[in-house]
Amino acid sequence: MDFTIDADISVARTLPARVYSDPEIFSAQRERIFARTWQWAAHDEVVKVAGQVYPFTLLPGALDEPLLLTRDANDQVHCLSNVCTHRGTLVVEGAGHDTQLRCRYHGRRFTLDGRFDSMPEFQGAKGFPSKADDLPSVALARWERFLLVSLRPAMPFDDMSAPMRERLTGLPFGRLAFDAAGARDYFVNANWALYIDNYLEGFHIPYVHSGLAGVLDYGEYAVELDRYSVLQLGVAKQGERTITLPAAHPDTKRRIAAYYYWLFPTTMFNVYPWGVSVNVVTPLAVDRTRVSFLPFVWDESAREQGAGAGLDRVEREDEAIVESVQRGTRSRLYERGRYSPTRETGVHHFHRLLAEFLR
Ligand code: FES
Ligand SMILES: [Fe+2]
């Protein structure tokens, strides 16, 4: 893993091909990248009312961490370990509603904020209960309707998301409704980072996405880098649908068709005229990736207009190309490439972050 990505894109070489196919490197990424960064957990409706509990597995295949979202009686949302502090049973097995958490193995009880409450047959145990008998709590961040969590965050969520939150201020997030029927999971036979590489450049749009290329002005496509995020701005061709922005917004003169926001490493917030498509990348194995499309809608009438239309087709086009790259990176005759200094700044930035975290 002793590779570097030169800070100067004009001389830098791309990520070594083995990063995409070596099981040991994938394994190292679990603790070095995924456990230290912010990952999508759920949207706030899964714990909408006090007493609601929502168990989930954080990054199945990469972290496999059993976690639990709860909303307590004071309306506070928590993320807790879902592993009983007695002998390790999963405490909550299905989403539901309760005033307390009770482990079904030997009846240990916890409050909804994770504190140990009671346990039968422990009268003689010394120094019990202690802090170690509470369910560990996990860092939880909230932006609008979206909940993200991190096991050992290397950066505060508010810092990493500040450029995005500021840029998108004034958009009607309060009106978003989750379209459960429109949500889809795609399975891609490729390393997760290849999927991200492809997401982070609009360079391939004219070659791979003929439909999308018809609505976006390729010459105006722009990429902005921040410490742990990348924004790509899709600018609409004349006559194509744009996002309705508040009057004072800095982008009102730019005919914005889409904001494509990526948060290192696996979360994308794509803002379209119809609302927000959250894309969640789950690395299932070194060469297998799940990509979840979660639509949150503020204007159903714009659903099939502009850059936010035909997303299923665009996704299939991306899958086909990314799977082709996965096969190519296994070649004995390919090692590293070079970056376009004008079109691949986002990919370069991502590779720099990967190198930093893997070091
Ligand atoms: S494992 Fe939970 S009470 Fe024993
Ligand atoms: Fe694409």
mmCIF file of C-alpha atoms and ligand atoms in Angstrom:
data_model
loop_
_atom_site.group_PDB
_atom_site.id
_atom_site.type_symbol
_atom_site.label_atom_id
_atom_site.label_comp_id
_atom_site.label_asym_id
_atom_site.label_seq_id
_atom_site.Cartn_x
_atom_site.Cartn_y
_atom_site.Cartn_z
ATOM 1 C CA MET A 1 0.000 0.000 0.000
ATOM 2 C CA ASP A 2 3.034 2.239 -0.339
ATOM 3 C CA PHE A 3 1.700 4.346 -3.170
ATOM 4 C CA THR A 4 1.318 8.069 -3.402
ATOM 5 C CA ILE A 5 -0.905 10.227 -5.528
ATOM 6 C CA ASP A 6 0.990 13.365 -6.455
ATOM 7 C CA ALA A 7 -0.723 16.544 -5.256
ATOM 8 C CA ASP A 8 -0.048 18.056 -8.690
ATOM 9 C CA ILE A 9 -2.641 16.569 -11.023
ATOM 10 C CA SER A 10 -0.577 17.465 -14.072
ATOM 11 C CA VAL A 11 2.093 14.916 -13.131
ATOM 12 C CA ALA A 12 0.055 12.522 -10.924
ATOM 13 C CA ARG A 13 -0.618 8.903 -11.795
ATOM 14 C CA THR A 14 -3.945 7.288 -10.898
ATOM 15 C CA LEU A 15 -4.593 4.711 -8.180
ATOM 16 C CA PRO A 16 -2.602 1.484 -8.621
ATOM 17 C CA ALA A 17 -4.882 -1.135 -10.187
ATOM 18 C CA ARG A 18 -4.407 -3.595 -7.328
ATOM 19 C CA VAL A 19 -6.290 -1.271 -4.964
ATOM 20 C CA TYR A 20 -9.460 -2.302 -6.797
ATOM 21 C CA SER A 21 -8.925 -6.056 -6.649
ATOM 22 C CA ASP A 22 -6.648 -6.992 -3.731
ATOM 23 C CA PRO A 23 -8.654 -8.583 -0.859
ATOM 24 C CA GLU A 24 -6.012 -7.483 1.653
ATOM 25 C CA ILE A 25 -6.335 -3.861 0.662
ATOM 26 C CA PHE A 26 -10.121 -4.174 0.877
ATOM 27 C CA SER A 27 -9.698 -5.636 4.330
ATOM 28 C CA ALA A 28 -7.440 -2.773 5.436
ATOM 29 C CA GLN A 29 -10.048 -0.296 4.249
ATOM 30 C CA ARG A 30 -12.548 -1.559 6.855
ATOM 31 C CA GLU A 31 -10.777 -0.002 9.822
ATOM 32 C CA ARG A 32 -8.759 2.661 8.046
ATOM 33 C CA ILE A 33 -11.533 4.156 5.945
ATOM 34 C CA PHE A 34 -15.029 2.877 6.668
ATOM 35 C CA ALA A 35 -14.877 2.791 10.481
ATOM 36 C CA ARG A 36 -13.411 6.315 10.575
ATOM 37 C CA THR A 37 -15.804 8.084 8.236
ATOM 38 C CA TRP A 38 -19.470 9.036 8.153
ATOM 39 C CA GLN A 39 -21.854 6.531 6.642
ATOM 40 C CA TRP A 40 -25.514 6.744 5.722
ATOM 41 C CA ALA A 41 -27.782 5.229 8.398
ATOM 42 C CA ALA A 42 -31.383 6.042 7.460
ATOM 43 C CA HIS A 43 -33.845 8.892 7.021
ATOM 44 C CA ASP A 44 -35.567 10.301 10.075
ATOM 45 C CA GLU A 45 -38.946 8.671 9.451
ATOM 46 C CA VAL A 46 -37.672 5.307 10.657
ATOM 47 C CA VAL A 47 -37.677 6.786 14.177
ATOM 48 C CA LYS A 48 -40.413 9.322 13.730
ATOM 49 C CA VAL A 49 -42.165 9.017 17.095
ATOM 50 C CA ALA A 50 -40.922 8.496 20.649
ATOM 51 C CA GLY A 51 -40.365 4.816 21.381
ATOM 52 C CA GLN A 52 -39.575 3.808 17.826
ATOM 53 C CA VAL A 53 -36.539 1.566 17.393
ATOM 54 C CA TYR A 54 -34.809 0.702 14.132
ATOM 55 C CA PRO A 55 -32.030 -1.902 14.014
ATOM 56 C CA PHE A 56 -29.689 -1.963 11.033
ATOM 57 C CA THR A 57 -26.313 -3.323 9.990
ATOM 58 C CA LEU A 58 -23.712 -0.690 9.251
ATOM 59 C CA LEU A 59 -22.015 -1.501 5.924
ATOM 60 C CA PRO A 60 -22.836 -5.193 5.574
ATOM 61 C CA GLY A 61 -19.841 -6.879 3.954
ATOM 62 C CA ALA A 62 -17.369 -4.227 5.065
ATOM 63 C CA LEU A 63 -18.121 -3.366 8.716
ATOM 64 C CA ASP A 64 -21.079 -5.641 9.601
ATOM 65 C CA GLU A 65 -21.685 -3.593 12.712
ATOM 66 C CA PRO A 66 -25.101 -4.167 14.373
ATOM 67 C CA LEU A 67 -26.493 -0.762 15.319
ATOM 68 C CA LEU A 68 -29.772 0.613 16.561
ATOM 69 C CA LEU A 69 -31.532 3.926 16.094
ATOM 70 C CA THR A 70 -33.983 4.925 18.826
ATOM 71 C CA ARG A 71 -36.125 7.928 19.688
ATOM 72 C CA ASP A 72 -36.496 8.307 23.438
ATOM 73 C CA ALA A 73 -39.351 9.794 25.464
ATOM 74 C CA ASN A 74 -37.658 13.222 25.314
ATOM 75 C CA ASP A 75 -37.735 13.075 21.511
ATOM 76 C CA GLN A 76 -33.967 12.614 21.293
ATOM 77 C CA VAL A 77 -32.676 10.329 18.566
ATOM 78 C CA HIS A 78 -29.784 8.012 19.493
ATOM 79 C CA CYS A 79 -27.553 5.590 17.691
ATOM 80 C CA LEU A 80 -26.488 2.695 19.914
ATOM 81 C CA SER A 81 -24.689 -0.571 19.630
ATOM 82 C CA ASN A 82 -27.324 -3.268 19.143
ATOM 83 C CA VAL A 83 -25.215 -5.856 20.972
ATOM 84 C CA CYS A 84 -26.256 -6.809 24.511
ATOM 85 C CA THR A 85 -23.542 -5.973 27.047
ATOM 86 C CA HIS A 86 -24.158 -9.311 28.853
ATOM 87 C CA ARG A 87 -23.167 -12.050 26.402
ATOM 88 C CA GLY A 88 -23.528 -10.369 23.056
ATOM 89 C CA THR A 89 -26.991 -11.165 21.696
ATOM 90 C CA LEU A 90 -28.557 -8.735 19.258
ATOM 91 C CA VAL A 91 -30.913 -6.730 21.458
ATOM 92 C CA VAL A 92 -33.484 -5.640 18.878
ATOM 93 C CA GLU A 93 -34.191 -7.940 15.920
ATOM 94 C CA GLY A 94 -36.852 -5.965 14.080
ATOM 95 C CA ALA A 95 -38.089 -2.397 13.809
ATOM 96 C CA GLY A 96 -40.806 -1.614 16.332
ATOM 97 C CA HIS A 97 -42.020 0.485 19.188
ATOM 98 C CA ASP A 98 -41.354 0.135 22.907
ATOM 99 C CA THR A 99 -40.738 2.040 26.130
ATOM 100 C CA GLN A 100 -37.562 0.055 26.924
ATOM 101 C CA LEU A 101 -35.159 -2.343 25.265
ATOM 102 C CA ARG A 102 -35.166 -5.895 26.606
ATOM 103 C CA CYS A 103 -32.675 -8.559 25.585
ATOM 104 C CA ARG A 104 -34.585 -11.753 24.846
ATOM 105 C CA TYR A 105 -31.723 -14.034 25.948
ATOM 106 C CA HIS A 106 -31.639 -13.377 29.724
ATOM 107 C CA GLY A 107 -33.875 -10.355 30.128
ATOM 108 C CA ARG A 108 -31.375 -7.483 30.543
ATOM 109 C CA ARG A 109 -33.155 -4.177 30.134
ATOM 110 C CA PHE A 110 -31.895 -0.859 28.768
ATOM 111 C CA THR A 111 -33.504 2.553 28.465
ATOM 112 C CA LEU A 112 -34.066 3.941 24.967
ATOM 113 C CA ASP A 113 -30.953 6.110 25.332
ATOM 114 C CA GLY A 114 -28.880 2.967 25.943
ATOM 115 C CA ARG A 115 -28.398 3.052 29.719
ATOM 116 C CA PHE A 116 -28.436 -0.228 31.642
ATOM 117 C CA ASP A 117 -31.740 -0.487 33.511
ATOM 118 C CA SER A 118 -32.047 -3.882 35.160
ATOM 119 C CA MET A 119 -30.964 -7.517 35.027
ATOM 120 C CA PRO A 120 -32.297 -10.591 36.824
ATOM 121 C CA GLU A 121 -30.016 -12.867 38.947
ATOM 122 C CA PHE A 122 -27.112 -10.420 39.294
ATOM 123 C CA GLN A 123 -27.506 -9.556 43.023
ATOM 124 C CA GLY A 124 -24.068 -10.999 43.959
ATOM 125 C CA ALA A 125 -22.123 -9.403 41.094
ATOM 126 C CA LYS A 126 -19.602 -6.850 42.397
ATOM 127 C CA GLY A 127 -19.125 -3.434 40.876
ATOM 128 C CA PHE A 128 -22.292 -4.006 38.910
ATOM 129 C CA PRO A 129 -23.813 -2.331 37.058
ATOM 130 C CA SER A 130 -21.106 -0.046 35.688
ATOM 131 C CA LYS A 131 -20.723 2.210 32.658
ATOM 132 C CA ALA A 132 -19.557 -0.875 30.725
ATOM 133 C CA ASP A 133 -23.054 -2.351 31.035
ATOM 134 C CA ASP A 134 -24.632 0.484 29.060
ATOM 135 C CA LEU A 135 -25.026 0.043 25.307
ATOM 136 C CA PRO A 136 -22.155 1.976 23.657
ATOM 137 C CA SER A 137 -23.424 5.034 21.864
ATOM 138 C CA VAL A 138 -22.324 5.805 18.320
ATOM 139 C CA ALA A 139 -21.698 9.239 16.792
ATOM 140 C CA LEU A 140 -24.859 10.356 15.010
ATOM 141 C CA ALA A 141 -25.212 13.320 12.678
ATOM 142 C CA ARG A 142 -28.282 14.804 11.148
ATOM 143 C CA TRP A 143 -28.647 16.977 8.071
ATOM 144 C CA GLU A 144 -32.220 17.858 7.142
ATOM 145 C CA ARG A 145 -34.054 14.496 6.885
ATOM 146 C CA PHE A 146 -30.897 12.414 6.704
ATOM 147 C CA LEU A 147 -29.094 10.513 9.470
ATOM 148 C CA LEU A 148 -25.437 9.497 9.215
ATOM 149 C CA VAL A 149 -23.286 7.651 11.735
ATOM 150 C CA SER A 150 -19.626 6.974 12.370
ATOM 151 C CA LEU A 151 -17.879 4.460 14.630
ATOM 152 C CA ARG A 152 -14.635 6.446 15.079
ATOM 153 C CA PRO A 153 -15.032 9.701 13.146
ATOM 154 C CA ALA A 154 -11.757 11.146 11.863
ATOM 155 C CA MET A 155 -13.557 14.435 11.174
ATOM 156 C CA PRO A 156 -16.645 16.194 12.596
ATOM 157 C CA PHE A 157 -19.667 15.748 10.320
ATOM 158 C CA ASP A 158 -20.554 19.414 10.627
ATOM 159 C CA ASP A 159 -17.131 20.424 9.277
ATOM 160 C CA MET A 160 -17.147 17.994 6.385
ATOM 161 C CA SER A 161 -20.688 18.847 5.353
ATOM 162 C CA ALA A 162 -20.477 22.627 5.921
ATOM 163 C CA PRO A 163 -19.829 23.564 2.256
ATOM 164 C CA MET A 164 -22.765 21.414 1.114
ATOM 165 C CA ARG A 165 -25.160 22.618 3.788
ATOM 166 C CA GLU A 166 -24.310 26.228 3.055
ATOM 167 C CA ARG A 167 -24.600 25.851 -0.725
ATOM 168 C CA LEU A 168 -27.989 24.169 -0.475
ATOM 169 C CA THR A 169 -29.474 26.566 2.080
ATOM 170 C CA GLY A 170 -32.964 27.724 1.192
ATOM 171 C CA LEU A 171 -33.957 24.678 -0.871
ATOM 172 C CA PRO A 172 -37.273 23.156 0.263
ATOM 173 C CA PHE A 173 -35.924 20.175 2.237
ATOM 174 C CA GLY A 174 -38.858 20.466 4.645
ATOM 175 C CA ARG A 175 -41.203 19.402 1.845
ATOM 176 C CA LEU A 176 -39.316 16.220 0.949
ATOM 177 C CA ALA A 177 -41.322 12.999 1.027
ATOM 178 C CA PHE A 178 -39.534 9.673 0.808
ATOM 179 C CA ASP A 179 -40.707 7.683 -2.212
ATOM 180 C CA ALA A 180 -40.344 4.137 -0.856
ATOM 181 C CA ALA A 181 -41.806 2.578 -4.006
ATOM 182 C CA GLY A 182 -39.228 4.375 -6.143
ATOM 183 C CA ALA A 183 -36.223 3.222 -4.075
ATOM 184 C CA ARG A 184 -33.941 0.720 -5.794
ATOM 185 C CA ASP A 185 -30.855 -1.331 -5.067
ATOM 186 C CA TYR A 186 -28.364 -2.002 -7.844
ATOM 187 C CA PHE A 187 -25.660 -4.649 -7.587
ATOM 188 C CA VAL A 188 -22.438 -3.959 -9.436
ATOM 189 C CA ASN A 189 -19.645 -6.492 -10.042
ATOM 190 C CA ALA A 190 -16.905 -4.013 -9.298
ATOM 191 C CA ASN A 191 -14.942 -2.516 -6.435
ATOM 192 C CA TRP A 192 -16.733 0.297 -4.621
ATOM 193 C CA ALA A 193 -13.965 2.790 -5.421
ATOM 194 C CA LEU A 194 -14.411 2.240 -9.160
ATOM 195 C CA TYR A 195 -18.042 3.219 -8.751
ATOM 196 C CA ILE A 196 -16.968 6.387 -6.908
ATOM 197 C CA ASP A 197 -14.284 7.178 -9.527
ATOM 198 C CA ASN A 198 -16.927 7.029 -12.224
ATOM 199 C CA TYR A 199 -19.350 9.159 -10.214
ATOM 200 C CA LEU A 200 -16.751 11.868 -9.671
ATOM 201 C CA GLU A 201 -16.277 12.888 -13.286
ATOM 202 C CA GLY A 202 -18.580 14.204 -15.970
ATOM 203 C CA PHE A 203 -15.858 13.474 -18.543
ATOM 204 C CA HIS A 204 -17.614 10.254 -19.592
ATOM 205 C CA ILE A 205 -21.082 11.774 -19.989
ATOM 206 C CA PRO A 206 -20.847 12.444 -23.766
ATOM 207 C CA TYR A 207 -19.433 8.934 -24.343
ATOM 208 C CA VAL A 208 -21.549 6.831 -21.996
ATOM 209 C CA HIS A 209 -24.809 8.737 -21.385
ATOM 210 C CA SER A 210 -26.319 9.943 -24.641
ATOM 211 C CA GLY A 211 -29.624 10.809 -22.937
ATOM 212 C CA LEU A 212 -28.084 12.822 -20.119
ATOM 213 C CA ALA A 213 -25.669 14.498 -22.544
ATOM 214 C CA GLY A 214 -28.728 15.904 -24.317
ATOM 215 C CA VAL A 215 -29.788 18.008 -21.330
ATOM 216 C CA LEU A 216 -26.420 19.028 -19.797
ATOM 217 C CA ASP A 217 -24.101 21.712 -21.161
ATOM 218 C CA TYR A 218 -20.780 19.857 -21.193
ATOM 219 C CA GLY A 219 -18.742 23.051 -21.545
ATOM 220 C CA GLU A 220 -20.267 24.503 -18.362
ATOM 221 C CA TYR A 221 -19.951 21.336 -16.235
ATOM 222 C CA ALA A 222 -17.986 22.301 -13.114
ATOM 223 C CA VAL A 223 -16.233 20.530 -10.249
ATOM 224 C CA GLU A 224 -15.542 22.072 -6.832
ATOM 225 C CA LEU A 225 -13.351 20.379 -4.237
ATOM 226 C CA ASP A 226 -13.541 20.617 -0.465
ATOM 227 C CA ARG A 227 -11.555 18.781 2.189
ATOM 228 C CA TYR A 228 -13.830 15.706 2.355
ATOM 229 C CA SER A 229 -16.365 16.348 -0.377
ATOM 230 C CA VAL A 230 -16.719 17.078 -4.063
ATOM 231 C CA LEU A 231 -19.456 19.066 -5.750
ATOM 232 C CA GLN A 232 -20.200 18.609 -9.435
ATOM 233 C CA LEU A 233 -22.466 21.165 -11.020
ATOM 234 C CA GLY A 234 -24.574 20.052 -13.922
ATOM 235 C CA VAL A 235 -25.564 23.095 -15.953
ATOM 236 C CA ALA A 236 -28.661 22.825 -18.160
ATOM 237 C CA LYS A 237 -28.686 23.378 -21.891
ATOM 238 C CA GLN A 238 -30.939 26.204 -23.088
ATOM 239 C CA GLY A 239 -34.591 25.262 -22.653
ATOM 240 C CA GLU A 240 -33.911 22.363 -20.268
ATOM 241 C CA ARG A 241 -35.387 22.192 -16.791
ATOM 242 C CA THR A 242 -33.397 23.794 -13.951
ATOM 243 C CA ILE A 243 -33.620 23.672 -10.157
ATOM 244 C CA THR A 244 -35.746 26.450 -8.697
ATOM 245 C CA LEU A 245 -33.406 28.354 -6.378
ATOM 246 C CA PRO A 246 -34.242 30.968 -3.735
ATOM 247 C CA ALA A 247 -33.903 34.538 -5.042
ATOM 248 C CA ALA A 248 -30.700 35.372 -3.141
ATOM 249 C CA HIS A 249 -28.900 32.132 -4.018
ATOM 250 C CA PRO A 250 -25.373 32.587 -5.495
ATOM 251 C CA ASP A 251 -26.134 30.166 -8.374
ATOM 252 C CA THR A 252 -29.306 31.839 -9.673
ATOM 253 C CA LYS A 253 -27.540 32.992 -12.866
ATOM 254 C CA ARG A 254 -26.091 29.558 -13.676
ATOM 255 C CA ARG A 255 -29.041 27.427 -14.911
ATOM 256 C CA ILE A 256 -28.328 24.619 -12.429
ATOM 257 C CA ALA A 257 -29.719 21.270 -13.633
ATOM 258 C CA ALA A 258 -28.212 19.233 -10.804
ATOM 259 C CA TYR A 259 -25.958 19.463 -7.783
ATOM 260 C CA TYR A 260 -24.038 16.221 -7.417
ATOM 261 C CA TYR A 261 -22.583 16.186 -3.916
ATOM 262 C CA TRP A 262 -20.296 13.391 -2.799
ATOM 263 C CA LEU A 263 -19.215 13.006 0.820
ATOM 264 C CA PHE A 264 -16.103 10.892 1.362
ATOM 265 C CA PRO A 265 -16.283 7.952 1.072
ATOM 266 C CA THR A 266 -19.667 6.431 0.185
ATOM 267 C CA THR A 267 -22.553 8.931 0.263
ATOM 268 C CA MET A 268 -23.975 11.055 -2.550
ATOM 269 C CA PHE A 269 -26.692 13.678 -2.374
ATOM 270 C CA ASN A 270 -27.942 14.448 -5.884
ATOM 271 C CA VAL A 271 -30.236 17.452 -6.040
ATOM 272 C CA TYR A 272 -32.559 17.671 -9.041
ATOM 273 C CA PRO A 273 -35.575 19.802 -9.952
ATOM 274 C CA TRP A 274 -37.822 17.095 -8.423
ATOM 275 C CA GLY A 275 -35.927 16.650 -5.136
ATOM 276 C CA VAL A 276 -32.979 14.703 -3.758
ATOM 277 C CA SER A 277 -31.735 11.290 -4.834
ATOM 278 C CA VAL A 278 -29.547 9.902 -2.072
ATOM 279 C CA ASN A 279 -27.129 7.319 -3.439
ATOM 280 C CA VAL A 280 -25.564 5.029 -0.879
ATOM 281 C CA VAL A 281 -22.603 2.879 -1.894
ATOM 282 C CA THR A 282 -22.140 -0.309 0.135
ATOM 283 C CA PRO A 283 -18.895 -2.232 -0.466
ATOM 284 C CA LEU A 284 -20.101 -5.861 -0.152
ATOM 285 C CA ALA A 285 -16.802 -7.479 -1.177
ATOM 286 C CA VAL A 286 -13.629 -6.421 -2.949
ATOM 287 C CA ASP A 287 -15.350 -6.833 -6.330
ATOM 288 C CA ARG A 288 -19.021 -6.434 -5.453
ATOM 289 C CA THR A 289 -20.888 -3.274 -4.557
ATOM 290 C CA ARG A 290 -24.465 -2.375 -3.763
ATOM 291 C CA VAL A 291 -25.696 1.035 -4.794
ATOM 292 C CA SER A 292 -28.984 2.162 -3.249
ATOM 293 C CA PHE A 293 -31.006 4.936 -4.868
ATOM 294 C CA LEU A 294 -33.300 6.592 -2.326
ATOM 295 C CA PRO A 295 -35.609 9.248 -3.821
ATOM 296 C CA PHE A 296 -36.891 12.122 -1.663
ATOM 297 C CA VAL A 297 -39.348 14.210 -3.631
ATOM 298 C CA TRP A 298 -40.393 17.851 -3.311
ATOM 299 C CA ASP A 299 -41.976 18.291 -6.761
ATOM 300 C CA GLU A 300 -43.432 15.138 -8.310
ATOM 301 C CA SER A 301 -44.405 17.035 -11.479
ATOM 302 C CA ALA A 302 -40.703 17.530 -12.328
ATOM 303 C CA ARG A 303 -39.860 13.851 -11.876
ATOM 304 C CA GLU A 304 -39.150 13.105 -15.518
ATOM 305 C CA GLN A 305 -37.602 16.405 -16.506
ATOM 306 C CA GLY A 306 -34.012 17.532 -17.021
ATOM 307 C CA ALA A 307 -30.974 15.876 -15.471
ATOM 308 C CA GLY A 308 -33.098 14.065 -12.854
ATOM 309 C CA ALA A 309 -35.009 12.057 -15.471
ATOM 310 C CA GLY A 310 -34.209 8.519 -16.605
ATOM 311 C CA LEU A 311 -31.926 7.759 -13.662
ATOM 312 C CA ASP A 312 -32.386 4.001 -14.069
ATOM 313 C CA ARG A 313 -30.974 4.126 -17.582
ATOM 314 C CA VAL A 314 -28.032 6.312 -16.497
ATOM 315 C CA GLU A 315 -27.289 3.890 -13.659
ATOM 316 C CA ARG A 316 -27.245 0.872 -15.988
ATOM 317 C CA GLU A 317 -24.923 2.694 -18.357
ATOM 318 C CA ASP A 318 -22.594 3.438 -15.431
ATOM 319 C CA GLU A 319 -22.731 -0.165 -14.188
ATOM 320 C CA ALA A 320 -21.742 -1.565 -17.558
ATOM 321 C CA ILE A 321 -18.728 0.721 -17.873
ATOM 322 C CA VAL A 322 -17.596 0.238 -14.267
ATOM 323 C CA GLU A 323 -17.780 -3.567 -14.598
ATOM 324 C CA SER A 324 -15.650 -3.280 -17.723
ATOM 325 C CA VAL A 325 -13.059 -1.267 -15.762
ATOM 326 C CA GLN A 326 -13.041 -3.923 -13.026
ATOM 327 C CA ARG A 327 -12.075 -6.562 -15.586
ATOM 328 C CA GLY A 328 -9.429 -4.272 -17.040
ATOM 329 C CA THR A 329 -7.778 -3.489 -13.721
ATOM 330 C CA ARG A 330 -7.016 -7.197 -13.238
ATOM 331 C CA SER A 331 -4.804 -7.153 -16.327
ATOM 332 C CA ARG A 332 -1.085 -7.881 -15.954
ATOM 333 C CA LEU A 333 -0.491 -5.212 -18.558
ATOM 334 C CA TYR A 334 -2.211 -2.298 -16.815
ATOM 335 C CA GLU A 335 -0.850 -0.636 -13.703
ATOM 336 C CA ARG A 336 -1.727 3.061 -13.469
ATOM 337 C CA GLY A 337 -3.035 5.812 -15.705
ATOM 338 C CA ARG A 338 -2.933 9.632 -15.787
ATOM 339 C CA TYR A 339 -5.564 12.260 -15.017
ATOM 340 C CA SER A 340 -7.126 14.869 -17.252
ATOM 341 C CA PRO A 341 -6.192 18.106 -15.437
ATOM 342 C CA THR A 342 -9.430 19.740 -16.596
ATOM 343 C CA ARG A 343 -11.937 16.899 -16.198
ATOM 344 C CA GLU A 344 -10.713 14.561 -13.468
ATOM 345 C CA THR A 345 -10.001 16.797 -10.483
ATOM 346 C CA GLY A 346 -12.719 15.039 -8.464
ATOM 347 C CA VAL A 347 -11.249 11.581 -9.109
ATOM 348 C CA HIS A 348 -7.770 12.873 -8.241
ATOM 349 C CA HIS A 349 -9.104 14.349 -4.988
ATOM 350 C CA PHE A 350 -10.754 11.041 -4.038
ATOM 351 C CA HIS A 351 -7.567 9.094 -4.760
ATOM 352 C CA ARG A 352 -5.585 11.527 -2.596
ATOM 353 C CA LEU A 353 -8.044 10.880 0.258
ATOM 354 C CA LEU A 354 -7.785 7.108 -0.226
ATOM 355 C CA ALA A 355 -3.986 7.296 -0.111
ATOM 356 C CA GLU A 356 -4.127 9.492 2.991
ATOM 357 C CA PHE A 357 -6.442 7.125 4.871
ATOM 358 C CA LEU A 358 -4.659 3.932 3.787
ATOM 359 C CA ARG A 359 -1.232 5.197 4.805
HETATM 360 S S1 FES B 1 -27.096 -11.742 26.319
HETATM 361 FE FE1 FES B 1 -28.525 -10.216 26.747
HETATM 362 S S2 FES B 1 -29.290 -10.718 28.666
HETATM 363 FE FE2 FES B 1 -27.829 -12.243 28.276
HETATM 364 FE FE FE B 2 -22.133 8.197 -15.334
#
